[in-house]
PDB file of C-alpha atoms in Angstrom:
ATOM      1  CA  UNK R  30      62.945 -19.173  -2.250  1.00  0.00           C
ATOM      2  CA  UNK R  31      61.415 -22.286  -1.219  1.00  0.00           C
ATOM      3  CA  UNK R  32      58.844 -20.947   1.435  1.00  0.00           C
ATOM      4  CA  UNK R  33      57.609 -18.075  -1.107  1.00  0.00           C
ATOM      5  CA  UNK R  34      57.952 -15.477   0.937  1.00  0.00           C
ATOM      6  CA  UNK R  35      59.693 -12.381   1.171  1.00  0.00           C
ATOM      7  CA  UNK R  36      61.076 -10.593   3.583  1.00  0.00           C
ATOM      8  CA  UNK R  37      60.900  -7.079   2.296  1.00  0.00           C
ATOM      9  CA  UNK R  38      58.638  -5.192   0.341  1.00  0.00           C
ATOM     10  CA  UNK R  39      59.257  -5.019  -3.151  1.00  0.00           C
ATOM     11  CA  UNK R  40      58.830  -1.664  -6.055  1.00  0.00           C
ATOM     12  CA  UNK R  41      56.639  -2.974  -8.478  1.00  0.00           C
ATOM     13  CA  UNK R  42      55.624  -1.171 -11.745  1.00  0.00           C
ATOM     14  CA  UNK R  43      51.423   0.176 -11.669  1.00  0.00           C
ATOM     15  CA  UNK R  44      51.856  -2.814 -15.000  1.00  0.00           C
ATOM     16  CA  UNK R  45      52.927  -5.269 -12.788  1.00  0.00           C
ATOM     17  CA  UNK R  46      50.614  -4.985 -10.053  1.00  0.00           C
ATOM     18  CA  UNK R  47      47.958  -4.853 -12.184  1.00  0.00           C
ATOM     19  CA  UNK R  48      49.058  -7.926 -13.562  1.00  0.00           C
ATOM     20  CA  UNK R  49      49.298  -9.583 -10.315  1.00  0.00           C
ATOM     21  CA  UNK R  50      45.641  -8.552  -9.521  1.00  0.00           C
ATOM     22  CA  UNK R  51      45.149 -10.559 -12.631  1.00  0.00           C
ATOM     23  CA  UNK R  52      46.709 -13.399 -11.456  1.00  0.00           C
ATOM     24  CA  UNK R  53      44.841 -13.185  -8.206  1.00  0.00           C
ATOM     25  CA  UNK R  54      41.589 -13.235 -10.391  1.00  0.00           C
ATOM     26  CA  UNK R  55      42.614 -16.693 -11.661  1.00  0.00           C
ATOM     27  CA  UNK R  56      43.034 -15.390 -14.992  1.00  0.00           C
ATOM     28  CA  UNK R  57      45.420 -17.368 -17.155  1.00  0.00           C
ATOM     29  CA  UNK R  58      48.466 -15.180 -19.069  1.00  0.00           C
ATOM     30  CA  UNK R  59      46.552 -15.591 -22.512  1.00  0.00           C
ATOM     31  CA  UNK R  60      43.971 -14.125 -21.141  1.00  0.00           C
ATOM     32  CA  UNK R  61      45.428 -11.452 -19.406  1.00  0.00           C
ATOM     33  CA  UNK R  62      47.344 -10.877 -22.563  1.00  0.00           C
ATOM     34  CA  UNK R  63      44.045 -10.174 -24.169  1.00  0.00           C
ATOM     35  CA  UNK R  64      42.135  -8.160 -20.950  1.00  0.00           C
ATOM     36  CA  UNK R  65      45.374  -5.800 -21.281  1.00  0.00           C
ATOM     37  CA  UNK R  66      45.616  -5.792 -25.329  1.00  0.00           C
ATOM     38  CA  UNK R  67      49.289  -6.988 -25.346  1.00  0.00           C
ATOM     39  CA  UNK R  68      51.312 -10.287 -26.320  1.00  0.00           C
ATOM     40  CA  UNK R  69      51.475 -13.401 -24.156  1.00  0.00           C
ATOM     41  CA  UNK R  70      55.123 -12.959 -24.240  1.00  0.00           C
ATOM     42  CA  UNK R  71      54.714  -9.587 -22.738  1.00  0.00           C
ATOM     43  CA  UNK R  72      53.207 -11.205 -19.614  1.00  0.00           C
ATOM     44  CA  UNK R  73      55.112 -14.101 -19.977  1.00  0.00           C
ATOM     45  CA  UNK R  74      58.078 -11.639 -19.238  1.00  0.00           C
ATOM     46  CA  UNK R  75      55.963  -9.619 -16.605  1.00  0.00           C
ATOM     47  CA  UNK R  76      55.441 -12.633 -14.826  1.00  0.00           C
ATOM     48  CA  UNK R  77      58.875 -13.820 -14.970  1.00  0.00           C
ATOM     49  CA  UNK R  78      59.799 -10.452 -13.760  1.00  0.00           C
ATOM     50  CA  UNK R  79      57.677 -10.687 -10.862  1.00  0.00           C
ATOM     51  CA  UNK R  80      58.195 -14.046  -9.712  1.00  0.00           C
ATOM     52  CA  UNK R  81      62.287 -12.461  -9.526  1.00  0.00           C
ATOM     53  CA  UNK R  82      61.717  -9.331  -7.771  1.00  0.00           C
ATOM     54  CA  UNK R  83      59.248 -10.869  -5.069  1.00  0.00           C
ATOM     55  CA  UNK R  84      61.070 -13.933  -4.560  1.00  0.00           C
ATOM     56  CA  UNK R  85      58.569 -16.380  -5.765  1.00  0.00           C
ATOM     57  CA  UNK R  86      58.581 -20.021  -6.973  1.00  0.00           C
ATOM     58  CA  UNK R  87      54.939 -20.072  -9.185  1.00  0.00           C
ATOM     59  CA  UNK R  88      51.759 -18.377  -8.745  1.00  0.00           C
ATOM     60  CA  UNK R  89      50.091 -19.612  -5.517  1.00  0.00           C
ATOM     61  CA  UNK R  90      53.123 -17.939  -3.878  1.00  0.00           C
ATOM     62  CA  UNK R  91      52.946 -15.362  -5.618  1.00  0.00           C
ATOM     63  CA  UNK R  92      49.384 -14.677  -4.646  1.00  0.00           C
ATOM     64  CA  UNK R  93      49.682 -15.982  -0.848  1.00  0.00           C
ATOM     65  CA  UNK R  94      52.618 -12.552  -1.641  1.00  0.00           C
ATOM     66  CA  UNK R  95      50.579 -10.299  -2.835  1.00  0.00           C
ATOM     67  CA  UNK R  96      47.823 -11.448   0.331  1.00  0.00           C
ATOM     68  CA  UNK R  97      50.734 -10.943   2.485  1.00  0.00           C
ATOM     69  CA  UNK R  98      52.205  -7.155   1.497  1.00  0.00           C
ATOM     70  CA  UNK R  99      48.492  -6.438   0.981  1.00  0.00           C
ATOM     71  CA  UNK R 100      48.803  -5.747  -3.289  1.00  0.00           C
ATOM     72  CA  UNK R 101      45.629  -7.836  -3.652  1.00  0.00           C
ATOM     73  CA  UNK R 102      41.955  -7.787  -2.070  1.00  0.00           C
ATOM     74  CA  UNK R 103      40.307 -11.301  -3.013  1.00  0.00           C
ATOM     75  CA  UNK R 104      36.370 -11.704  -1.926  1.00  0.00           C
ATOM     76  CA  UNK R 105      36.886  -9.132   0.969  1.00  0.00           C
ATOM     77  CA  UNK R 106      39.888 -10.661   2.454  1.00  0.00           C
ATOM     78  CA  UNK R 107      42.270  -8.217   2.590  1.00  0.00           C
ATOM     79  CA  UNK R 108      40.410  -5.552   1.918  1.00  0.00           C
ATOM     80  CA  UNK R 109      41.464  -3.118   4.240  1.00  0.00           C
ATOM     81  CA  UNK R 110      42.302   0.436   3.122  1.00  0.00           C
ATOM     82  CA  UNK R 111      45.944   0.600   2.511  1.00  0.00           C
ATOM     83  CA  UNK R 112      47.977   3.816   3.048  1.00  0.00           C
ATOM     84  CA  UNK R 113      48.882   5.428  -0.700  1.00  0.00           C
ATOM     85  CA  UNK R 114      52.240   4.316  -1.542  1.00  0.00           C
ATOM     86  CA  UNK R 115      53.730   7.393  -2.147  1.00  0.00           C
ATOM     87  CA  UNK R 116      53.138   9.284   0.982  1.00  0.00           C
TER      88      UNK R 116
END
């Protein structure tokens, strides 16, 4: 999707949004292969999962995303307190 944005939220695994918070952080996928004790590959397919389900091109749209459907809080911008997902 060339603007990077979805229209609709998406289910994501607890896994992958952690991972996105990850991303968020600026941290690269080696090291958040070695933050969450698994392979590169494993978040090279995380990633790649992601990117699918949310309708992404790369990571800055990805993160502008996560800003958007409010999955990330980055130096108290969107910080707010976000209803529990399963109520």
């Amino acid at each position: 999707m060339a603007g990077g944005k979805s229209e609709t939220p998406v289910s994501l695994s607890d896994r992958e949004l952690q991972i996105i918070d990850l991303v968020a952080a600026g941290l690269t996928n080696q090291e958040i292969a070695g933050k969450l004790e698994i392979s590169k590959r494993t978040v090279d397919n995380h990633i790649s999962n992601i990117l699918t389900k949310t309708e992404t091109d790369n990571r800055v749209a990805l993160v502008r995303w996560a800003l958007q459907w409010g999955k990330v809080c980055l130096n108290d911008v969107n910080c707010c307190i976000l209803p529990n997902q399963n109520e």
